[in-house]
Amino acid sequence: MYRDDGFRELDRQECLRLMARAPVGRIVHTRHALPAVLPVNFCLDHGGAVLLRTAAASELVRAVDGVVVAFETDEVDTVTRSGWSVIVTGRADVVTDPAEHARLCRVGPRSWAPSPAEVFVRIEPELITGRELIAGHTLRGTRLPF
Amino acid sequence: MYRDDGFRELDRQECLRLMARAPVGRIVHTRHALPAVLPVNFCLDHGGAVLLRTAAASELVRAVDGVVVAFETDEVDTVTRSGWSVIVTGRADVVTDPAEHARLCRVGPRSWAPSPAEVFVRIEPELITGRELIAGHTLRGTRLPF
């Protein structure tokens, strides 16, 4: 959350409520020492953990397993120039517990294109921040990049 | 671009064509040693450079000036489960040349909420990658996170 950009900060409950209605977010990490970002579908688990489902052999899994990542969702109305964004920051881990994997097969995100060997990745919500821009709103005289 | 995720890769011209119609993207960088991401409106300049406009005193400027960042745009249809994403990776710099600043005041992005002291940030397109998912398409048996 940037303190000088004039947006209204959202509290944790508002963030989770908004995220729950977003079908797709973007996982932000580092790849080959460069910033990397990938859109993925997801769902929320207990306590605001983010769940992804992907191929066990995917490069994404190798890049994010055990690493602190950011996961961003947003919704923007370009006509009214308003919108919100929510970012979950925390460690990503492949779910290795068989019982937990079985549970997530029932309640976790569905693949948009299934593959034979899939894993779930859980992002722990160590930090949840969000902000909202109401149409044309400016606070404290700052200029908004949004 | 991940090689094992089953998406169709987009060439540079396709990427630029798609980006040109996206009103908002997300700048990905590092903040306090953590991955950070911020949605911003933008426009494209010559050669696929990404232009942002923000408050001169913003934390975003301090975080990205002179740093390699990624800039992501996407469009997703959740009904057909199709979409595209394009990522420009390159160095971000505040435009300091007065003539160039004056040019960008005419042709650059417009603020959604103006402030008295604004700067432009240009991201050089050192790498442009993109991918497309056509509804339910799977290649090479891999599972798509998207």
mmCIF file of N, CA and C in Angstrom, chain A residues 5-116:
data_model
loop_
_atom_site.group_PDB
_atom_site.id
_atom_site.type_symbol
_atom_site.label_atom_id
_atom_site.label_comp_id
_atom_site.label_asym_id
_atom_site.label_seq_id
_atom_site.Cartn_x
_atom_site.Cartn_y
_atom_site.Cartn_z
ATOM 1 N N ASP A 5 -0.571 8.073 -2.491
ATOM 2 C CA ASP A 5 -1.162 8.047 -3.814
ATOM 3 C C ASP A 5 -2.646 8.375 -3.831
ATOM 4 N N GLY A 6 -3.220 8.698 -2.691
ATOM 5 C CA GLY A 6 -4.564 9.243 -2.681
ATOM 6 C C GLY A 6 -5.706 8.247 -2.722
ATOM 7 N N PHE A 7 -5.438 6.961 -2.658
ATOM 8 C CA PHE A 7 -6.508 5.981 -2.657
ATOM 9 C C PHE A 7 -7.039 5.762 -1.245
ATOM 10 N N ARG A 8 -8.255 5.251 -1.177
ATOM 11 C CA ARG A 8 -8.788 4.824 0.109
ATOM 12 C C ARG A 8 -8.295 3.415 0.404
ATOM 13 N N GLU A 9 -7.724 3.235 1.560
ATOM 14 C CA GLU A 9 -7.279 1.898 1.946
ATOM 15 C C GLU A 9 -8.467 1.036 2.332
ATOM 16 N N LEU A 10 -8.409 -0.222 1.967
ATOM 17 C CA LEU A 10 -9.457 -1.174 2.307
ATOM 18 C C LEU A 10 -8.999 -2.016 3.484
ATOM 19 N N ASP A 11 -9.923 -2.354 4.376
ATOM 20 C CA ASP A 11 -9.519 -3.216 5.478
ATOM 21 C C ASP A 11 -9.539 -4.679 5.021
ATOM 22 N N ARG A 12 -9.043 -5.538 5.879
ATOM 23 C CA ARG A 12 -8.864 -6.939 5.507
ATOM 24 C C ARG A 12 -10.173 -7.597 5.063
ATOM 25 N N GLN A 13 -11.250 -7.310 5.778
ATOM 26 C CA GLN A 13 -12.526 -7.924 5.415
ATOM 27 C C GLN A 13 -13.027 -7.429 4.063
ATOM 28 N N GLU A 14 -12.863 -6.145 3.810
ATOM 29 C CA GLU A 14 -13.246 -5.613 2.491
ATOM 30 C C GLU A 14 -12.403 -6.271 1.394
ATOM 31 N N CYS A 15 -11.114 -6.416 1.662
ATOM 32 C CA CYS A 15 -10.215 -7.041 0.677
ATOM 33 C C CYS A 15 -10.680 -8.460 0.347
ATOM 34 N N LEU A 16 -10.986 -9.230 1.380
ATOM 35 C CA LEU A 16 -11.375 -10.623 1.150
ATOM 36 C C LEU A 16 -12.716 -10.707 0.420
ATOM 37 N N ARG A 17 -13.617 -9.808 0.763
ATOM 38 C CA ARG A 17 -14.924 -9.800 0.102
ATOM 39 C C ARG A 17 -14.774 -9.490 -1.394
ATOM 40 N N LEU A 18 -13.925 -8.528 -1.722
ATOM 41 C CA LEU A 18 -13.709 -8.173 -3.130
ATOM 42 C C LEU A 18 -12.982 -9.299 -3.871
ATOM 43 N N MET A 19 -11.947 -9.834 -3.237
ATOM 44 C CA MET A 19 -11.191 -10.917 -3.884
ATOM 45 C C MET A 19 -12.083 -12.114 -4.203
ATOM 46 N N ALA A 20 -13.020 -12.383 -3.302
ATOM 47 C CA ALA A 20 -13.855 -13.574 -3.463
ATOM 48 C C ALA A 20 -14.680 -13.534 -4.741
ATOM 49 N N ARG A 21 -14.905 -12.334 -5.265
ATOM 50 C CA ARG A 21 -15.717 -12.240 -6.483
ATOM 51 C C ARG A 21 -14.865 -12.124 -7.753
ATOM 52 N N ALA A 22 -13.546 -12.099 -7.591
ATOM 53 C CA ALA A 22 -12.653 -11.993 -8.756
ATOM 54 C C ALA A 22 -12.274 -13.403 -9.228
ATOM 55 N N PRO A 23 -12.511 -13.719 -10.482
ATOM 56 C CA PRO A 23 -12.206 -15.070 -10.941
ATOM 57 C C PRO A 23 -10.726 -15.304 -11.237
ATOM 58 N N VAL A 24 -10.016 -14.226 -11.498
ATOM 59 C CA VAL A 24 -8.624 -14.333 -11.952
ATOM 60 C C VAL A 24 -7.776 -13.322 -11.198
ATOM 61 N N GLY A 25 -6.566 -13.740 -10.832
ATOM 62 C CA GLY A 25 -5.607 -12.808 -10.256
ATOM 63 C C GLY A 25 -4.267 -13.000 -10.936
ATOM 64 N N ARG A 26 -3.246 -12.359 -10.400
ATOM 65 C CA ARG A 26 -1.918 -12.413 -11.025
ATOM 66 C C ARG A 26 -0.885 -12.715 -9.957
ATOM 67 N N ILE A 27 -0.130 -13.771 -10.185
ATOM 68 C CA ILE A 27 0.910 -14.134 -9.233
ATOM 69 C C ILE A 27 2.213 -13.465 -9.663
ATOM 70 N N VAL A 28 2.810 -12.764 -8.715
ATOM 71 C CA VAL A 28 3.998 -11.950 -8.979
ATOM 72 C C VAL A 28 5.177 -12.572 -8.245
ATOM 73 N N HIS A 29 6.235 -12.839 -8.977
ATOM 74 C CA HIS A 29 7.385 -13.501 -8.385
ATOM 75 C C HIS A 29 8.633 -13.082 -9.147
ATOM 76 N N THR A 30 9.697 -13.811 -8.952
ATOM 77 C CA THR A 30 10.941 -13.521 -9.658
ATOM 78 C C THR A 30 11.299 -14.726 -10.512
ATOM 79 N N ARG A 31 11.719 -14.468 -11.728
ATOM 80 C CA ARG A 31 12.072 -15.555 -12.632
ATOM 81 C C ARG A 31 13.363 -15.162 -13.342
ATOM 82 N N HIS A 32 14.371 -15.985 -13.182
ATOM 83 C CA HIS A 32 15.670 -15.674 -13.771
ATOM 84 C C HIS A 32 16.115 -14.277 -13.363
ATOM 85 N N ALA A 33 15.900 -13.966 -12.089
ATOM 86 C CA ALA A 33 16.320 -12.686 -11.494
ATOM 87 C C ALA A 33 15.574 -11.477 -12.056
ATOM 88 N N LEU A 34 14.479 -11.730 -12.783
ATOM 89 C CA LEU A 34 13.675 -10.626 -13.311
ATOM 90 C C LEU A 34 12.270 -10.699 -12.715
ATOM 91 N N PRO A 35 11.598 -9.544 -12.610
ATOM 92 C CA PRO A 35 10.217 -9.576 -12.125
ATOM 93 C C PRO A 35 9.337 -10.338 -13.116
ATOM 94 N N ALA A 36 8.446 -11.171 -12.592
ATOM 95 C CA ALA A 36 7.593 -11.992 -13.441
ATOM 96 C C ALA A 36 6.177 -11.953 -12.903
ATOM 97 N N VAL A 37 5.216 -12.105 -13.787
ATOM 98 C CA VAL A 37 3.810 -12.023 -13.395
ATOM 99 C C VAL A 37 3.005 -12.922 -14.323
ATOM 100 N N LEU A 38 2.045 -13.633 -13.758
ATOM 101 C CA LEU A 38 1.279 -14.603 -14.532
ATOM 102 C C LEU A 38 -0.181 -14.578 -14.079
ATOM 103 N N PRO A 39 -1.114 -14.347 -14.993
ATOM 104 C CA PRO A 39 -2.535 -14.419 -14.611
ATOM 105 C C PRO A 39 -2.949 -15.868 -14.383
ATOM 106 N N VAL A 40 -3.709 -16.092 -13.324
ATOM 107 C CA VAL A 40 -4.185 -17.440 -13.003
ATOM 108 C C VAL A 40 -5.583 -17.352 -12.392
ATOM 109 N N ASN A 41 -6.380 -18.408 -12.616
ATOM 110 C CA ASN A 41 -7.627 -18.465 -11.852
ATOM 111 C C ASN A 41 -7.313 -19.043 -10.467
ATOM 112 N N PHE A 42 -8.180 -18.791 -9.515
ATOM 113 C CA PHE A 42 -7.850 -19.111 -8.130
ATOM 114 C C PHE A 42 -9.127 -19.200 -7.317
ATOM 115 N N CYS A 43 -9.006 -19.625 -6.072
ATOM 116 C CA CYS A 43 -10.086 -19.405 -5.114
ATOM 117 C C CYS A 43 -9.469 -19.156 -3.745
ATOM 118 N N LEU A 44 -10.287 -18.678 -2.837
ATOM 119 C CA LEU A 44 -9.824 -18.392 -1.481
ATOM 120 C C LEU A 44 -10.122 -19.575 -0.580
ATOM 121 N N ASP A 45 -9.188 -19.840 0.332
ATOM 122 C CA ASP A 45 -9.376 -20.890 1.330
ATOM 123 C C ASP A 45 -9.521 -20.224 2.703
ATOM 124 N N HIS A 46 -9.522 -21.023 3.747
ATOM 125 C CA HIS A 46 -9.666 -20.503 5.106
ATOM 126 C C HIS A 46 -8.668 -19.376 5.370
ATOM 127 N N GLY A 47 -9.146 -18.338 6.029
ATOM 128 C CA GLY A 47 -8.264 -17.271 6.473
ATOM 129 C C GLY A 47 -7.696 -16.408 5.372
ATOM 130 N N GLY A 48 -8.247 -16.526 4.176
ATOM 131 C CA GLY A 48 -7.785 -15.690 3.086
ATOM 132 C C GLY A 48 -6.594 -16.249 2.323
ATOM 133 N N ALA A 49 -6.260 -17.525 2.547
ATOM 134 C CA ALA A 49 -5.194 -18.131 1.738
ATOM 135 C C ALA A 49 -5.665 -18.226 0.281
ATOM 136 N N VAL A 50 -4.744 -18.001 -0.639
ATOM 137 C CA VAL A 50 -5.040 -18.080 -2.073
ATOM 138 C C VAL A 50 -4.645 -19.462 -2.572
ATOM 139 N N LEU A 51 -5.543 -20.088 -3.310
ATOM 140 C CA LEU A 51 -5.272 -21.423 -3.854
ATOM 141 C C LEU A 51 -5.237 -21.380 -5.375
ATOM 142 N N LEU A 52 -4.165 -21.921 -5.915
ATOM 143 C CA LEU A 52 -4.025 -22.086 -7.361
ATOM 144 C C LEU A 52 -3.927 -23.572 -7.659
ATOM 145 N N ARG A 53 -4.183 -23.931 -8.891
ATOM 146 C CA ARG A 53 -4.061 -25.337 -9.305
ATOM 147 C C ARG A 53 -3.316 -25.341 -10.628
ATOM 148 N N THR A 54 -2.273 -26.107 -10.701
ATOM 149 C CA THR A 54 -1.479 -26.072 -11.926
ATOM 150 C C THR A 54 -0.789 -27.412 -12.149
ATOM 151 N N ALA A 55 -0.154 -27.552 -13.310
ATOM 152 C CA ALA A 55 0.549 -28.798 -13.625
ATOM 153 C C ALA A 55 1.720 -28.987 -12.667
ATOM 154 N N ALA A 56 1.855 -30.214 -12.172
ATOM 155 C CA ALA A 56 2.944 -30.508 -11.236
ATOM 156 C C ALA A 56 4.304 -30.162 -11.850
ATOM 157 N N ALA A 57 4.423 -30.345 -13.159
ATOM 158 C CA ALA A 57 5.713 -30.123 -13.821
ATOM 159 C C ALA A 57 5.883 -28.706 -14.350
ATOM 160 N N SER A 58 4.969 -27.807 -14.007
ATOM 161 C CA SER A 58 5.024 -26.470 -14.612
ATOM 162 C C SER A 58 6.190 -25.657 -14.069
ATOM 163 N N GLU A 59 6.633 -24.756 -14.889
ATOM 164 C CA GLU A 59 7.723 -23.871 -14.480
ATOM 165 C C GLU A 59 7.258 -22.943 -13.363
ATOM 166 N N LEU A 60 5.957 -22.640 -13.352
ATOM 167 C CA LEU A 60 5.424 -21.805 -12.280
ATOM 168 C C LEU A 60 5.675 -22.449 -10.917
ATOM 169 N N VAL A 61 5.418 -23.734 -10.811
ATOM 170 C CA VAL A 61 5.632 -24.431 -9.546
ATOM 171 C C VAL A 61 7.098 -24.329 -9.119
ATOM 172 N N ARG A 62 7.991 -24.567 -10.036
ATOM 173 C CA ARG A 62 9.418 -24.486 -9.687
ATOM 174 C C ARG A 62 9.796 -23.074 -9.265
ATOM 175 N N ALA A 63 9.144 -22.083 -9.878
ATOM 176 C CA ALA A 63 9.519 -20.690 -9.593
ATOM 177 C C ALA A 63 8.995 -20.206 -8.244
ATOM 178 N N VAL A 64 7.842 -20.717 -7.786
ATOM 179 C CA VAL A 64 7.219 -20.093 -6.607
ATOM 180 C C VAL A 64 7.205 -20.978 -5.362
ATOM 181 N N ASP A 65 7.484 -22.270 -5.491
ATOM 182 C CA ASP A 65 7.381 -23.156 -4.314
ATOM 183 C C ASP A 65 8.381 -22.734 -3.240
ATOM 184 N N GLY A 66 7.868 -22.377 -2.072
ATOM 185 C CA GLY A 66 8.726 -21.975 -0.957
ATOM 186 C C GLY A 66 9.186 -20.531 -0.982
ATOM 187 N N VAL A 67 8.590 -19.734 -1.853
ATOM 188 C CA VAL A 67 9.056 -18.364 -2.085
ATOM 189 C C VAL A 67 7.954 -17.370 -1.695
ATOM 190 N N VAL A 68 8.336 -16.204 -1.192
ATOM 191 C CA VAL A 68 7.356 -15.144 -0.931
ATOM 192 C C VAL A 68 6.948 -14.511 -2.259
ATOM 193 N N VAL A 69 5.645 -14.494 -2.500
ATOM 194 C CA VAL A 69 5.107 -13.940 -3.744
ATOM 195 C C VAL A 69 4.033 -12.916 -3.397
ATOM 196 N N ALA A 70 3.616 -12.163 -4.406
ATOM 197 C CA ALA A 70 2.435 -11.311 -4.269
ATOM 198 C C ALA A 70 1.361 -11.861 -5.201
ATOM 199 N N PHE A 71 0.121 -11.735 -4.769
ATOM 200 C CA PHE A 71 -0.993 -12.164 -5.614
ATOM 201 C C PHE A 71 -1.975 -11.003 -5.698
ATOM 202 N N GLU A 72 -2.193 -10.543 -6.908
ATOM 203 C CA GLU A 72 -2.977 -9.320 -7.104
ATOM 204 C C GLU A 72 -4.278 -9.611 -7.822
ATOM 205 N N THR A 73 -5.360 -8.985 -7.356
ATOM 206 C CA THR A 73 -6.622 -8.986 -8.083
ATOM 207 C C THR A 73 -7.092 -7.545 -8.195
ATOM 208 N N ASP A 74 -7.822 -7.256 -9.223
ATOM 209 C CA ASP A 74 -8.374 -5.908 -9.350
ATOM 210 C C ASP A 74 -9.611 -5.922 -10.214
ATOM 211 N N GLU A 75 -10.308 -4.809 -10.179
ATOM 212 C CA GLU A 75 -11.476 -4.604 -11.033
ATOM 213 C C GLU A 75 -11.511 -3.112 -11.327
ATOM 214 N N VAL A 76 -11.545 -2.773 -12.598
ATOM 215 C CA VAL A 76 -11.444 -1.372 -12.996
ATOM 216 C C VAL A 76 -12.596 -1.040 -13.938
ATOM 217 N N ASP A 77 -13.231 0.089 -13.686
ATOM 218 C CA ASP A 77 -14.253 0.593 -14.601
ATOM 219 C C ASP A 77 -13.643 1.777 -15.341
ATOM 220 N N THR A 78 -13.345 1.576 -16.610
ATOM 221 C CA THR A 78 -12.637 2.620 -17.354
ATOM 222 C C THR A 78 -13.556 3.786 -17.709
ATOM 223 N N VAL A 79 -14.857 3.557 -17.663
ATOM 224 C CA VAL A 79 -15.791 4.646 -17.978
ATOM 225 C C VAL A 79 -15.850 5.629 -16.814
ATOM 226 N N THR A 80 -16.021 5.099 -15.612
ATOM 227 C CA THR A 80 -16.103 5.987 -14.443
ATOM 228 C C THR A 80 -14.734 6.244 -13.822
ATOM 229 N N ARG A 81 -13.706 5.559 -14.344
ATOM 230 C CA ARG A 81 -12.353 5.687 -13.793
ATOM 231 C C ARG A 81 -12.329 5.395 -12.294
ATOM 232 N N SER A 82 -12.946 4.302 -11.964
ATOM 233 C CA SER A 82 -12.955 3.864 -10.568
ATOM 234 C C SER A 82 -12.552 2.396 -10.533
ATOM 235 N N GLY A 83 -12.269 1.906 -9.333
ATOM 236 C CA GLY A 83 -11.913 0.498 -9.232
ATOM 237 C C GLY A 83 -11.254 0.181 -7.917
ATOM 238 N N TRP A 84 -10.826 -1.058 -7.792
ATOM 239 C CA TRP A 84 -10.146 -1.491 -6.570
ATOM 240 C C TRP A 84 -9.046 -2.474 -6.949
ATOM 241 N N SER A 85 -8.100 -2.621 -6.058
ATOM 242 C CA SER A 85 -7.114 -3.685 -6.207
ATOM 243 C C SER A 85 -6.763 -4.211 -4.819
ATOM 244 N N VAL A 86 -6.529 -5.504 -4.763
ATOM 245 C CA VAL A 86 -6.177 -6.165 -3.515
ATOM 246 C C VAL A 86 -4.934 -7.015 -3.758
ATOM 247 N N ILE A 87 -4.006 -6.980 -2.825
ATOM 248 C CA ILE A 87 -2.768 -7.733 -2.958
ATOM 249 C C ILE A 87 -2.532 -8.568 -1.707
ATOM 250 N N VAL A 88 -2.367 -9.855 -1.910
ATOM 251 C CA VAL A 88 -1.984 -10.771 -0.841
ATOM 252 C C VAL A 88 -0.491 -11.047 -0.998
ATOM 253 N N THR A 89 0.271 -10.854 0.055
ATOM 254 C CA THR A 89 1.695 -11.150 0.017
ATOM 255 C C THR A 89 1.996 -12.244 1.033
ATOM 256 N N GLY A 90 2.706 -13.264 0.603
ATOM 257 C CA GLY A 90 3.046 -14.337 1.526
ATOM 258 C C GLY A 90 3.752 -15.465 0.809
ATOM 259 N N ARG A 91 4.110 -16.455 1.598
ATOM 260 C CA ARG A 91 4.870 -17.569 1.048
ATOM 261 C C ARG A 91 3.955 -18.513 0.273
ATOM 262 N N ALA A 92 4.425 -18.952 -0.875
ATOM 263 C CA ALA A 92 3.696 -19.929 -1.692
ATOM 264 C C ALA A 92 4.308 -21.308 -1.464
ATOM 265 N N ASP A 93 3.451 -22.306 -1.304
ATOM 266 C CA ASP A 93 3.941 -23.677 -1.122
ATOM 267 C C ASP A 93 3.036 -24.648 -1.859
ATOM 268 N N VAL A 94 3.646 -25.622 -2.492
ATOM 269 C CA VAL A 94 2.867 -26.718 -3.054
ATOM 270 C C VAL A 94 2.286 -27.536 -1.902
ATOM 271 N N VAL A 95 1.004 -27.878 -2.021
ATOM 272 C CA VAL A 95 0.343 -28.698 -1.001
ATOM 273 C C VAL A 95 0.815 -30.141 -1.186
ATOM 274 N N THR A 96 1.508 -30.663 -0.174
ATOM 275 C CA THR A 96 2.064 -32.021 -0.300
ATOM 276 C C THR A 96 1.314 -33.041 0.551
ATOM 277 N N ASP A 97 0.548 -32.576 1.513
ATOM 278 C CA ASP A 97 -0.201 -33.506 2.376
ATOM 279 C C ASP A 97 -1.321 -34.174 1.567
ATOM 280 N N PRO A 98 -1.353 -35.518 1.522
ATOM 281 C CA PRO A 98 -2.346 -36.202 0.678
ATOM 282 C C PRO A 98 -3.788 -35.903 1.082
ATOM 283 N N ALA A 99 -4.059 -35.810 2.381
ATOM 284 C CA ALA A 99 -5.438 -35.536 2.813
ATOM 285 C C ALA A 99 -5.857 -34.125 2.407
ATOM 286 N N GLU A 100 -4.925 -33.203 2.548
ATOM 287 C CA GLU A 100 -5.226 -31.820 2.158
ATOM 288 C C GLU A 100 -5.392 -31.733 0.635
ATOM 289 N N HIS A 101 -4.551 -32.430 -0.093
ATOM 290 C CA HIS A 101 -4.694 -32.462 -1.555
ATOM 291 C C HIS A 101 -6.076 -33.007 -1.928
ATOM 292 N N ALA A 102 -6.490 -34.076 -1.243
ATOM 293 C CA ALA A 102 -7.801 -34.682 -1.542
ATOM 294 C C ALA A 102 -8.930 -33.692 -1.236
ATOM 295 N N ARG A 103 -8.781 -32.967 -0.124
ATOM 296 C CA ARG A 103 -9.809 -31.970 0.212
ATOM 297 C C ARG A 103 -9.890 -30.891 -0.871
ATOM 298 N N LEU A 104 -8.718 -30.440 -1.321
ATOM 299 C CA LEU A 104 -8.707 -29.361 -2.314
ATOM 300 C C LEU A 104 -9.211 -29.841 -3.680
ATOM 301 N N CYS A 105 -9.065 -31.122 -3.947
ATOM 302 C CA CYS A 105 -9.649 -31.655 -5.190
ATOM 303 C C CYS A 105 -11.172 -31.488 -5.174
ATOM 304 N N ARG A 106 -11.740 -31.486 -3.958
ATOM 305 C CA ARG A 106 -13.191 -31.310 -3.849
ATOM 306 C C ARG A 106 -13.571 -29.829 -3.814
ATOM 307 N N VAL A 107 -12.835 -29.042 -3.044
ATOM 308 C CA VAL A 107 -13.297 -27.664 -2.801
ATOM 309 C C VAL A 107 -12.381 -26.598 -3.420
ATOM 310 N N GLY A 108 -11.256 -27.001 -3.977
ATOM 311 C CA GLY A 108 -10.300 -26.039 -4.517
ATOM 312 C C GLY A 108 -10.695 -25.547 -5.901
ATOM 313 N N PRO A 109 -9.840 -24.720 -6.496
ATOM 314 C CA PRO A 109 -10.148 -24.189 -7.830
ATOM 315 C C PRO A 109 -10.179 -25.295 -8.873
ATOM 316 N N ARG A 110 -11.013 -25.096 -9.862
ATOM 317 C CA ARG A 110 -11.109 -26.012 -10.999
ATOM 318 C C ARG A 110 -10.187 -25.535 -12.111
ATOM 319 N N SER A 111 -9.593 -26.469 -12.811
ATOM 320 C CA SER A 111 -8.735 -26.115 -13.936
ATOM 321 C C SER A 111 -9.564 -25.616 -15.113
ATOM 322 N N TRP A 112 -9.028 -24.636 -15.780
ATOM 323 C CA TRP A 112 -9.644 -24.202 -17.035
ATOM 324 C C TRP A 112 -9.289 -25.165 -18.159
ATOM 325 N N ALA A 113 -8.231 -25.925 -17.962
ATOM 326 C CA ALA A 113 -7.840 -26.949 -18.943
ATOM 327 C C ALA A 113 -7.070 -28.018 -18.174
ATOM 328 N N PRO A 114 -7.755 -29.094 -17.798
ATOM 329 C CA PRO A 114 -7.147 -30.083 -16.894
ATOM 330 C C PRO A 114 -5.945 -30.812 -17.496
ATOM 331 N N SER A 115 -5.071 -31.277 -16.627
ATOM 332 C CA SER A 115 -3.960 -32.127 -17.047
ATOM 333 C C SER A 115 -3.871 -33.309 -16.077
ATOM 334 N N PRO A 116 -3.172 -34.367 -16.456
ATOM 335 C CA PRO A 116 -3.181 -35.573 -15.619
ATOM 336 C C PRO A 116 -2.547 -35.387 -14.241
#
